[in-house]
XYZ file of C-alpha atoms in Angstrom:
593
model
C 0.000 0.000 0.000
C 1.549 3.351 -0.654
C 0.261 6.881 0.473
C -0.383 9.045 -1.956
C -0.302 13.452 -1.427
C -3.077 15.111 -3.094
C -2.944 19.107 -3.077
C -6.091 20.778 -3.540
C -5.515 24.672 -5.057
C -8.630 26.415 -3.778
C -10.073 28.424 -6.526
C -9.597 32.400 -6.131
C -12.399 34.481 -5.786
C -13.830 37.030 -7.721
C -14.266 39.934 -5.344
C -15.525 42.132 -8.601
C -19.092 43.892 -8.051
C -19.620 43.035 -11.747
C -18.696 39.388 -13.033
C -16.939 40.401 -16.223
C -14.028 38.470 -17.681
C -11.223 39.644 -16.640
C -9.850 40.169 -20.409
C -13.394 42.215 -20.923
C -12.879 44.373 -17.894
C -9.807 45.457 -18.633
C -10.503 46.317 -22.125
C -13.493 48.347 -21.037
C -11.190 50.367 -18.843
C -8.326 51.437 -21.691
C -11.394 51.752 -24.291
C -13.538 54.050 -21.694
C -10.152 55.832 -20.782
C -9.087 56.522 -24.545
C -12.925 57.454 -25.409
C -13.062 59.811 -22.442
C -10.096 61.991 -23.485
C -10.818 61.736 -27.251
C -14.184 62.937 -26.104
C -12.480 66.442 -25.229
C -12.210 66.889 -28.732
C -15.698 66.977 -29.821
C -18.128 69.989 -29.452
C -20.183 69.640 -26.101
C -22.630 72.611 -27.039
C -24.052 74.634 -29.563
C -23.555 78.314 -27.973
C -20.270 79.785 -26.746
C -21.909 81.390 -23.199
C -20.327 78.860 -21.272
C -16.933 79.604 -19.920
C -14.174 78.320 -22.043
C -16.547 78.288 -25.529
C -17.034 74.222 -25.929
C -18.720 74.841 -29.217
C -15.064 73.993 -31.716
C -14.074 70.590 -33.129
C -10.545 69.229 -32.223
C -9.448 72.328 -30.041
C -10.428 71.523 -26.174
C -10.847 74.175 -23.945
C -12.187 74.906 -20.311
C -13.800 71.971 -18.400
C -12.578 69.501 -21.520
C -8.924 69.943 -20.858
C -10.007 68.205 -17.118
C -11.444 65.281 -18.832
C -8.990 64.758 -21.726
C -6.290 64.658 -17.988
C -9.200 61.963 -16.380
C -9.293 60.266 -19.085
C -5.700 59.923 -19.982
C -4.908 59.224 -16.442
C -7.222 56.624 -16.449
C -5.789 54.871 -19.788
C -2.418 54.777 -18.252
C -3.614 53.163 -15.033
C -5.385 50.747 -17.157
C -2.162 50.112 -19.717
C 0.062 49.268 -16.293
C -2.315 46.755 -15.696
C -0.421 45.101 -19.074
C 2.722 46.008 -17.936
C 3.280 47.826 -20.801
C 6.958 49.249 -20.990
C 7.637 52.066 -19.714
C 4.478 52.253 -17.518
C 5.494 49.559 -14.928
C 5.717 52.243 -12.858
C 2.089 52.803 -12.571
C 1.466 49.179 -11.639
C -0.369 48.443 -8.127
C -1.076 45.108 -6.624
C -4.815 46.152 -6.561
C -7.072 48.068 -9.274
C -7.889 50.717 -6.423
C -5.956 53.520 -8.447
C -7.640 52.441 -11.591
C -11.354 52.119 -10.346
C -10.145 56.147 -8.090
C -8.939 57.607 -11.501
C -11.836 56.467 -13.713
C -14.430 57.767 -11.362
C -12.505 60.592 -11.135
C -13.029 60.955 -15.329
C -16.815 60.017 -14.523
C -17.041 63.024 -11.449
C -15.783 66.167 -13.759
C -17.496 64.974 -17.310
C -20.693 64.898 -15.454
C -20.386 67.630 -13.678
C -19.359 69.583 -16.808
C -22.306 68.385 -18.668
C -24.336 69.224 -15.168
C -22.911 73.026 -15.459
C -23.741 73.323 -18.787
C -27.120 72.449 -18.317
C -27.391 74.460 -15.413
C -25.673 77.776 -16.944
C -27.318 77.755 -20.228
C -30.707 76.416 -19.100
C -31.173 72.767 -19.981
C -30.071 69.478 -21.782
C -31.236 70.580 -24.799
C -28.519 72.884 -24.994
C -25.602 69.872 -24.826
C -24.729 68.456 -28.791
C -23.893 64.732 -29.195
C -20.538 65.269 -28.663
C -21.448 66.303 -24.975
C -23.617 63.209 -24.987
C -20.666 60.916 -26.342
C -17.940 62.186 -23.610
C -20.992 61.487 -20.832
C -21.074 57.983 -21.877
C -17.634 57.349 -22.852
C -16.899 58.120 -18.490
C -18.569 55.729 -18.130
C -17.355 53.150 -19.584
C -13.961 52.687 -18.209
C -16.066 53.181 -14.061
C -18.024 49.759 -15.310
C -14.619 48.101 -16.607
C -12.899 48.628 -13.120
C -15.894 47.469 -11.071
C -15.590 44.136 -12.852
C -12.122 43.748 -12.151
C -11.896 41.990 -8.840
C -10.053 43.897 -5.678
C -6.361 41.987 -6.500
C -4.862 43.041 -9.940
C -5.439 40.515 -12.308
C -3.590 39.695 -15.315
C -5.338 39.266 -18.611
C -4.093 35.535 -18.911
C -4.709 34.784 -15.466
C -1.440 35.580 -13.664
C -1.341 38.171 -10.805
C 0.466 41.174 -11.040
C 2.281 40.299 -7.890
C 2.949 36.865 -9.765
C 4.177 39.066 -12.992
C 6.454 41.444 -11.092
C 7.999 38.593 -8.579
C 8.786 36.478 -11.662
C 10.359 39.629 -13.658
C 12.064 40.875 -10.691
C 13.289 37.061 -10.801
C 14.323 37.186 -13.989
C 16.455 40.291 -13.752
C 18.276 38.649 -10.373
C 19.294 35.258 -12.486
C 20.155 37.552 -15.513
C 21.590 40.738 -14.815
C 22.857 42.530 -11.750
C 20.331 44.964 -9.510
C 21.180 48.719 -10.638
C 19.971 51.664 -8.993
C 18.412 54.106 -11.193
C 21.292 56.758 -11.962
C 21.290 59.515 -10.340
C 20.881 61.941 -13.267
C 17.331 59.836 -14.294
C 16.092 60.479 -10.468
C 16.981 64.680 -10.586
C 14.996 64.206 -13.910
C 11.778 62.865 -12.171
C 11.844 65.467 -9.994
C 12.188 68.151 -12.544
C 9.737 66.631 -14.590
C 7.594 66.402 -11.518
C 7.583 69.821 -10.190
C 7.011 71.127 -13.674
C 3.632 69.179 -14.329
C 3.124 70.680 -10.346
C 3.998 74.316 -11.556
C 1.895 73.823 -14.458
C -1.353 72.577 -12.532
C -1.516 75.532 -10.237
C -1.025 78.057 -13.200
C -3.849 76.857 -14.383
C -6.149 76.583 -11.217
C -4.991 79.552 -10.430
C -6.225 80.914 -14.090
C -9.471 79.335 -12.753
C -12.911 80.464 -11.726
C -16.151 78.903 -10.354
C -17.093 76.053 -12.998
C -13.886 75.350 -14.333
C -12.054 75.626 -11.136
C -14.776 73.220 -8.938
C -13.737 70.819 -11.964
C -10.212 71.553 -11.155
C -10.995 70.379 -7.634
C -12.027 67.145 -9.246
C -9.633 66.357 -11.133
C -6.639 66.855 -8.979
C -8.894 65.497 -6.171
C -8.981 62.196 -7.601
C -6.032 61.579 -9.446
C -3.911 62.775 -5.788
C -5.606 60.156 -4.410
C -5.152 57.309 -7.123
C -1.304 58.459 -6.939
C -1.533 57.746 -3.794
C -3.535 54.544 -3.927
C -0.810 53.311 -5.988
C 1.907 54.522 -3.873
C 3.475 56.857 -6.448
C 3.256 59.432 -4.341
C 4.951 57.677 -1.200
C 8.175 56.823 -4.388
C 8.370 60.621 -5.227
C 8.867 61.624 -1.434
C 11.506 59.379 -1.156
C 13.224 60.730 -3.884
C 12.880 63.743 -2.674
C 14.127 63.113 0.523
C 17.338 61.564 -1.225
C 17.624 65.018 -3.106
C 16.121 67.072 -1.181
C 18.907 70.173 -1.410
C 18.177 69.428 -5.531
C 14.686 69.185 -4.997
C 14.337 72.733 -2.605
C 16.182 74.704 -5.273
C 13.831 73.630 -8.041
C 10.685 73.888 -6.244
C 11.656 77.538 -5.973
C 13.131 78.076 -8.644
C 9.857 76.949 -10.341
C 8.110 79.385 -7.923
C 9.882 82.523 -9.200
C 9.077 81.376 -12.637
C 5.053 81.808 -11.852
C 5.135 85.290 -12.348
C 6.416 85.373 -16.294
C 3.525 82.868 -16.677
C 0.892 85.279 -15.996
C -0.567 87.727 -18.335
C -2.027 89.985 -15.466
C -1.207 90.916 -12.176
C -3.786 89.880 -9.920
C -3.070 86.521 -10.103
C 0.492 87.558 -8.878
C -1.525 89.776 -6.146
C -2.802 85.974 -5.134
C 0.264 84.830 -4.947
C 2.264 86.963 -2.856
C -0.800 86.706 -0.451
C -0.245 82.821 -0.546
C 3.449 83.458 0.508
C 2.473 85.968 3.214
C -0.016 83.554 4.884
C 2.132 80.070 4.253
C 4.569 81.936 6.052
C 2.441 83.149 8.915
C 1.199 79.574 9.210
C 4.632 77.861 9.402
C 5.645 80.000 11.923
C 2.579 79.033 13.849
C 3.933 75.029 12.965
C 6.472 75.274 15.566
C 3.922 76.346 17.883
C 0.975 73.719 17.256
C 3.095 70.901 15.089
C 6.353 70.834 16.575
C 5.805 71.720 20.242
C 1.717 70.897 20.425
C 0.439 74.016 22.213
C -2.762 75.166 20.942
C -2.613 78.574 20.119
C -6.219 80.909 19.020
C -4.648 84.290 18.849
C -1.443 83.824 16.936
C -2.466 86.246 14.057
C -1.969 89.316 16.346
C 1.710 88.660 16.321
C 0.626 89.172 11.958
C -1.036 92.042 13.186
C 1.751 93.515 15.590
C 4.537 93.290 12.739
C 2.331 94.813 10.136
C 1.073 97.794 12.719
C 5.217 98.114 13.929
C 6.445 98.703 9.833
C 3.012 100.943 9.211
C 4.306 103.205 12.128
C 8.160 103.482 10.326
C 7.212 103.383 7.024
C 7.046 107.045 6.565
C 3.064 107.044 6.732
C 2.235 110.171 6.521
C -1.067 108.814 8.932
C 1.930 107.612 10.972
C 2.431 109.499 14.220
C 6.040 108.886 13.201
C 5.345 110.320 10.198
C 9.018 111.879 9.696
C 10.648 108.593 10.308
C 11.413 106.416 7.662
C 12.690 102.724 7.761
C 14.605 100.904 4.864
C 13.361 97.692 4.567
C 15.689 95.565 6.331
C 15.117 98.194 9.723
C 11.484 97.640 8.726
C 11.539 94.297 8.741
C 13.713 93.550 12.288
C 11.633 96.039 13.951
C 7.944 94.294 12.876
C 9.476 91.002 13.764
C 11.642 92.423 17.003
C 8.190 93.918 18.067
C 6.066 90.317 17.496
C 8.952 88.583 19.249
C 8.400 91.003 22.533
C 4.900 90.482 22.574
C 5.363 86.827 22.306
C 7.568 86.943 25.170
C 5.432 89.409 26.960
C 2.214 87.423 26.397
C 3.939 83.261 26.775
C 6.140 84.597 30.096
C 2.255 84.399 31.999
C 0.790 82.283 30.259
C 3.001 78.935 29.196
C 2.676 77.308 32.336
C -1.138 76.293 31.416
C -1.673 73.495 29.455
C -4.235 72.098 26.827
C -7.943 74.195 26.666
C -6.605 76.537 28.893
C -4.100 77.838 26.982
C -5.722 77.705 24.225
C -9.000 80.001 26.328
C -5.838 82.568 27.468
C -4.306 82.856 23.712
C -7.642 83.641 21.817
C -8.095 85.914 24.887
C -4.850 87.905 23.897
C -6.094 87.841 19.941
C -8.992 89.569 21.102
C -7.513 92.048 23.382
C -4.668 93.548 20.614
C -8.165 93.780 18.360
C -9.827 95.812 20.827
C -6.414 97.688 21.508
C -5.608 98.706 18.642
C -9.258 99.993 17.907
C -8.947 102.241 20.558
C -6.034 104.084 20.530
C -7.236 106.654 18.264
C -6.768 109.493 20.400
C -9.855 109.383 21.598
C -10.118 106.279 23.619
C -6.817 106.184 23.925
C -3.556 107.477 23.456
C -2.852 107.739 19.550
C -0.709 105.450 18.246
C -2.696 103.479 15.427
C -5.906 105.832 14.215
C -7.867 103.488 15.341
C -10.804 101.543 12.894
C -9.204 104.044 10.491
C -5.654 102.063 10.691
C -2.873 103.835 8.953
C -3.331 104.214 5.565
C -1.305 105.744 2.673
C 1.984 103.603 3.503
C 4.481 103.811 0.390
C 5.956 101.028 -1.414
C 9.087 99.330 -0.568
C 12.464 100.827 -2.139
C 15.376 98.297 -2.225
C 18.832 99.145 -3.042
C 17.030 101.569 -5.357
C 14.809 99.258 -6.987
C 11.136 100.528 -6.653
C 8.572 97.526 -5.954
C 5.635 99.804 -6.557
C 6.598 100.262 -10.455
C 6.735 97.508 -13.452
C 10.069 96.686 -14.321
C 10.673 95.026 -18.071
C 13.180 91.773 -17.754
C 13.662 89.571 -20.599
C 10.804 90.635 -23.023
C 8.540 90.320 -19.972
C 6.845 93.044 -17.583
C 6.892 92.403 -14.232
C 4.188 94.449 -12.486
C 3.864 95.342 -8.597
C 2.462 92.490 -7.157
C 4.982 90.208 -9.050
C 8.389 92.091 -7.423
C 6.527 91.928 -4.063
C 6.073 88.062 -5.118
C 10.068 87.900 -5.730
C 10.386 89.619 -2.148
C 8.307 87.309 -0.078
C 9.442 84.455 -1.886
C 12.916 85.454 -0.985
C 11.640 85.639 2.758
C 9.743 82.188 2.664
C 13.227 80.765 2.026
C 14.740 82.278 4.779
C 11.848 81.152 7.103
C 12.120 77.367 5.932
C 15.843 77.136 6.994
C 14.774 78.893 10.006
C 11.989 76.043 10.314
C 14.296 73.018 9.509
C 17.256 74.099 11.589
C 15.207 74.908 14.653
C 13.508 71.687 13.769
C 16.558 69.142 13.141
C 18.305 71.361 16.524
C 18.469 70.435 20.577
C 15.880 72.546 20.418
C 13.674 70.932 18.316
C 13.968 67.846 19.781
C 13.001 68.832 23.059
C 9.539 71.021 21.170
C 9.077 67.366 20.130
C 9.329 66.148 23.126
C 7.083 68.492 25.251
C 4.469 67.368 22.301
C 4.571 63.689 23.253
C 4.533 64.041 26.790
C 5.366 67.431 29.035
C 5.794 65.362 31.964
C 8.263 62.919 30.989
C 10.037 65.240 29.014
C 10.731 67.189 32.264
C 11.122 64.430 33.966
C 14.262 63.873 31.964
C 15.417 67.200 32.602
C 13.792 69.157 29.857
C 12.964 72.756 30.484
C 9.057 73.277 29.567
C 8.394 76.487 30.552
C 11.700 77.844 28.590
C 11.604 75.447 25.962
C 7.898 76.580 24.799
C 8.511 80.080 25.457
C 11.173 79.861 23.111
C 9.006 78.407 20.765
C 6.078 80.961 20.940
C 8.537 83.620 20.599
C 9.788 82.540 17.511
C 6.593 81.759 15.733
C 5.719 85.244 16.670
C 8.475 86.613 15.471
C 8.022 84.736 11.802
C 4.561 85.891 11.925
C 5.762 89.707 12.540
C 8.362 89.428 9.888
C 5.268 88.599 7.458
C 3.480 91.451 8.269
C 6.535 93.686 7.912
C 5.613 92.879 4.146
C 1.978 92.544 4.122
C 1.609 95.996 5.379
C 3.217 97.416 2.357
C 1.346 94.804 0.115
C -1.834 96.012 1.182
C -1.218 99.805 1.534
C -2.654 100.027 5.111
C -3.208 98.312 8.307
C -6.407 98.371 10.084
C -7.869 96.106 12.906
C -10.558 93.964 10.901
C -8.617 91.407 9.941
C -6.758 90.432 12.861
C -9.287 88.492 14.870
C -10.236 84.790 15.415
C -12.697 84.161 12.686
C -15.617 85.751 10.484
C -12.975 88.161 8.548
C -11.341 87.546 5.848
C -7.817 85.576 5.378
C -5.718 85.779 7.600
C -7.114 84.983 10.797
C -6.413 82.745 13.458
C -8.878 79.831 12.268
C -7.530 80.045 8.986
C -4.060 79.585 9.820
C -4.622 76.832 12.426
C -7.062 75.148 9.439
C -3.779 75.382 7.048
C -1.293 73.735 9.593
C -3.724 71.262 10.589
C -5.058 70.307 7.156
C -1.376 70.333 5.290
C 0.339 68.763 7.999
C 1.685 69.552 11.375
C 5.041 69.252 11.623
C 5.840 69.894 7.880
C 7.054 72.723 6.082
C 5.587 72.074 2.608
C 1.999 70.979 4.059
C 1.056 74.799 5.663
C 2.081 76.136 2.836
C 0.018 74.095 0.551
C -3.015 73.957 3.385
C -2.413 77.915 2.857
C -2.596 77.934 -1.100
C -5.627 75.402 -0.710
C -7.796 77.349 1.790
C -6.885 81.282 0.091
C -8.016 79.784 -3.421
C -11.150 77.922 -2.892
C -12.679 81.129 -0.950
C -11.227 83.207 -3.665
C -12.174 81.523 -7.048
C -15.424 80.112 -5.396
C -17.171 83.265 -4.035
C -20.113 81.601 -2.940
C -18.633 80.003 -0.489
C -17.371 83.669 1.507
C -20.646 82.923 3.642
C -19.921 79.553 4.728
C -16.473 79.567 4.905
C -16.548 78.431 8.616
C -18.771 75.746 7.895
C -16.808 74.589 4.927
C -13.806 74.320 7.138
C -15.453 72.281 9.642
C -16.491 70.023 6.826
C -13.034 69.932 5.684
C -11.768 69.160 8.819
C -14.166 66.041 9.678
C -13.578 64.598 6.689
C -9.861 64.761 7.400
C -9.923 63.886 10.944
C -11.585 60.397 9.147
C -9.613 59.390 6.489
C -6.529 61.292 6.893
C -5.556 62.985 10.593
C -2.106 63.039 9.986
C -3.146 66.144 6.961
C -2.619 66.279 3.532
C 1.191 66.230 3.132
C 1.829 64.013 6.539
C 5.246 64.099 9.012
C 6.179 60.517 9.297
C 6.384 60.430 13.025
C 2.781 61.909 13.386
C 1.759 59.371 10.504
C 2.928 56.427 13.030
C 1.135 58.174 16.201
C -2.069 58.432 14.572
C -2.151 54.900 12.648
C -0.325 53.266 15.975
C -3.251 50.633 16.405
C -3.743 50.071 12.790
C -2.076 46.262 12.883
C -0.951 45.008 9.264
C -3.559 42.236 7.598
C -2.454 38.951 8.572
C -1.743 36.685 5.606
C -4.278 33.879 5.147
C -2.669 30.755 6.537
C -2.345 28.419 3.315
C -5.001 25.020 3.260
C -3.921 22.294 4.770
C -2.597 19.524 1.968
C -5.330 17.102 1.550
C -4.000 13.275 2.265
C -5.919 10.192 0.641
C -4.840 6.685 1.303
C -4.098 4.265 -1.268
């Protein structure tokens, strides 16, 4: 009698919601993907009133331009699924990114063909072609639902399968080589000009075309990130990140010549002022974790100090005149006092209460500086009236206030006020990074995690965070030193909690929280993100609280760590998230013979 071992394979399951064929899905998905940016080309309606003019053959425009992206994003998810070469890079062990990116296509074709019925007054007003790219979305949405949850290979084989047995192949073959580092510095120029590229044209963006804008980068962030693309291009970053700091602004100072007017420029500067302002309030809330209501008085405080020597004549120092570097040591000198002043008291409280005595102290320099008009006070800063009238900057002769022609181009105001704060953002991310890498910033770290044990192991709280609130304050004054002559006057309004318009307090706390505490690139994109929605989408002005909160839920849910997250934070808030445990493999079936 002999034993015989027989081994049962148990048959996969489909975890599709549509039984398709595997070779049918996946078809659908590169057919629906091609279709949906071919669409762009076609007319979507007979008149031109609708933004962008959708009435030409073979010339895209407006809303279109976001599909023909969804859709082409969408084909290339689907080719990686082949492992097409040269797109291998795209490939994901599941068809998450594929099913994230074709919905995405499905989300801003139908709500461009929604607008246009909605702005011109009707279906009827939509031509087949409109009709066509409607359809054609959805195509490639019904091809990824019938692909099951594990990538699946059109002759069976997983994608984990293919890519084991190629990376195989290669060992048995030919040595592992590291991408040279010439290729890598070329992904990351390549990358932060598509980046540089995108915002010029949100930024050329209003209402319609910019909610589809929304979309679109919405949704194809997130299938980047599904697919882990994202997670790649950080750690190349990291590897260059000298390389990769130097591009990102040089890119920046290219914006400007990209612009055909100034007010988009004018937006710009006013993203610098407030990313600024909000990584100086980082250290407080993302690198030392004390909550902090008030902190754009210490905006206010520089702006009111360079108003006062800026030569004003509404300045009660109206014969004194500051160059700009005096200016700009006396705004932030003044913010750092205050913060001293006002964290000496008040740094030995902890949590809520801190946070109660800091929106306290935004609401007192309010009230202050509405009443030292010389009527209810002594006067120093006119008041509601503020101190208008202040001039524009003059460096080493160089006149920010007047257009200056460089290279064929003219660069307006707002654009060599740009060049200025840009120039200052730089200066206030090494400030950020070398506090941050420093003794220093180890111990604001460790006051975060645990105040107790940090002085327990000999850790100075008290000084430690009141060096911490100084500085923020005095980042935050050295931001106003330029806002002030941005804006041509300082009044009160806008330096309270909430209800005014950018900055105020909630604003800047909503930019750290929602880019990423702890980061220097996530409060300045949380304060691009939350200055351009109000601004292209002016409905919104009236619920701008509520859309905040919204934002912030929804965040607190899927992502807590924000938008661009700090790796320690990451681990902190996904602690008791344990990895899946691998399905133990069936036990070998045994039959006697």
């Amino acid at each position: 009698m002999t034993n015989t071992t027989v081994t049962t394979e148990s048959t996969p399951v489909n975890t599709a919601l549509i039984p398709l064929p595997v070779n049918v899905a996946r078809a659908l998905t590169a057919v629906g993907g091609l279709a949906t940016a071919a669409s762009a080309y076609l007319a979507w309606t007979w008149t031109s009133d609708f933004p962008g003019d959708l009435t030409y053959y073979g010339a895209p425009a407006g809303v279109q331009w976001l599909t023909f992206v969804a859709g082409l994003l969408t084909l290339l998810f689907s080719l990686s699924g082949y492992s097409v070469k040269g797109l291998r890079w795209l490939a994901s062990q599941t068809t998450a990114p594929l099913l994230i990116s074709s919905l995405g296509g499905l989300a801003v074709t139908w709500y461009s063909l929604g607008a246009i019925a909605v702005e011109l007054g009707g279906l009827a007003n939509l031509t087949t072609g409109g009709t066509i790219a409607g359809v054609a979305a959805l195509i490639p949405v019904i091809g990824a639902l019938g692909l099951p949850k594990a990538d699946t290979a059109p002759d069976g084989g997983g994608l984990k399968a293919r890519l084991a047995a190629y990376t195989a192949k290669l060992d048995r073959t030919t040595p592992r080589t590291q991408v040279p580092a010439w290729q890598q510095r070329a992904i990351i120029t390549l990358a932060i000009a598509v980046g540089l590229s995108v915002f010029t044209y949100g930024i050329d963006s209003y209402t319609e075309t910019f909610i589809g804008f929304l979309i679109v980068v919405g949704f194809g962030a997130w299938a980047l990130h599904a697919a882990g693309i994202l997670e790649r291009f950080s750690a190349l970053t990291a590897t260059h990140r000298g390389f990769s700091t130097v591009l990102a602004f040089a890119a920046a100072a290219v914006f400007p010549f990209t612009q055909n007017n100034d007010h988009n420029a004018n937006l710009g500067v006013n993203i610098l002022i407030f990313g600024t302002v909000a990584l100086g309030l980082n250290i407080v809330v993302g690198l030392t974790g004390l909550l902090d209501l008030g902190y754009v008085a210490f905006l206010g405080v520089g702006a009111y100090a360079a108003a006062l020597v800026s030569g004003s004549e509404y300045s009660v120092f109206s014969g004194t005149t500051f160059p700009f570097w005096a200016a700009a040591l006396t705004g932030a000198g003044a913010s750092l006092v205050f913060g001293v002043l006002i964290g000496a008291p008040t740094l030995r409280l902890r949590g809520d209460y801190l946070a109660i005595v800091t929106l306290g102290f935004g609401e007192i320099f309010r009230i202050a500086v509405n009443n030292l008009d010389g009527v209810s006070g002594p006067k120093i800063t006119n008041g509601p009236a503020g101190i208008p009238g202040i001039p524009d900057l003059t460096i080493f002769g160089f006149n920010l206030g007047n257009s200056h022609a460089f290279g064929g181009f003219t660069i307006g105001r707002f654009a060599n006020y740009f060049f200025l704060m840009l120039v200052i953002t730089a200066i206030v991310i090494v400030i950020f990074t070398r506090a941050a890498d420093s003794r220093i910033g180890r111990a604001w770290v460790a006051i975060r995690e645990d105040e107790t044990a940090a002085t327990a192991m000999g850790i100075n709280g008290f000084r430690v965070k009141l060096v911490a609130f100084a500085l923020g304050a005095s980042l935050a004054g050295l931001a106003g030193t330029v806002s002030a002559h941005v804006t041509y006057n300082v009044v009160p309004n806008p330096y309270q909690f909430a209800g005014a318009a950018p900055p105020n307090s909630a604003f800047l706390l909503a930019a750290v929280v929602l880019g990423g505490m702890g980061t220097v690139s996530g409060p300045l994109l949380g304060a691009a993100l939350l200055y351009l929605i109000p601004e292209k989408l002016q409905f919104l002005q009236n619920y701008e609280l509520l859309a905040f909160g919204v934002a912030l839920v929804i965040l607190m849910r899927f992502r807590p760590e924000g938008v661009i997250a700090n790796k320690r934070r990451q681990l902190e808030f996904h602690e008791a998230e344990e990895p899946a445990t691998p399905a133990e493999p069936a036990a070998p079936a045994t039959a006697g013979v």
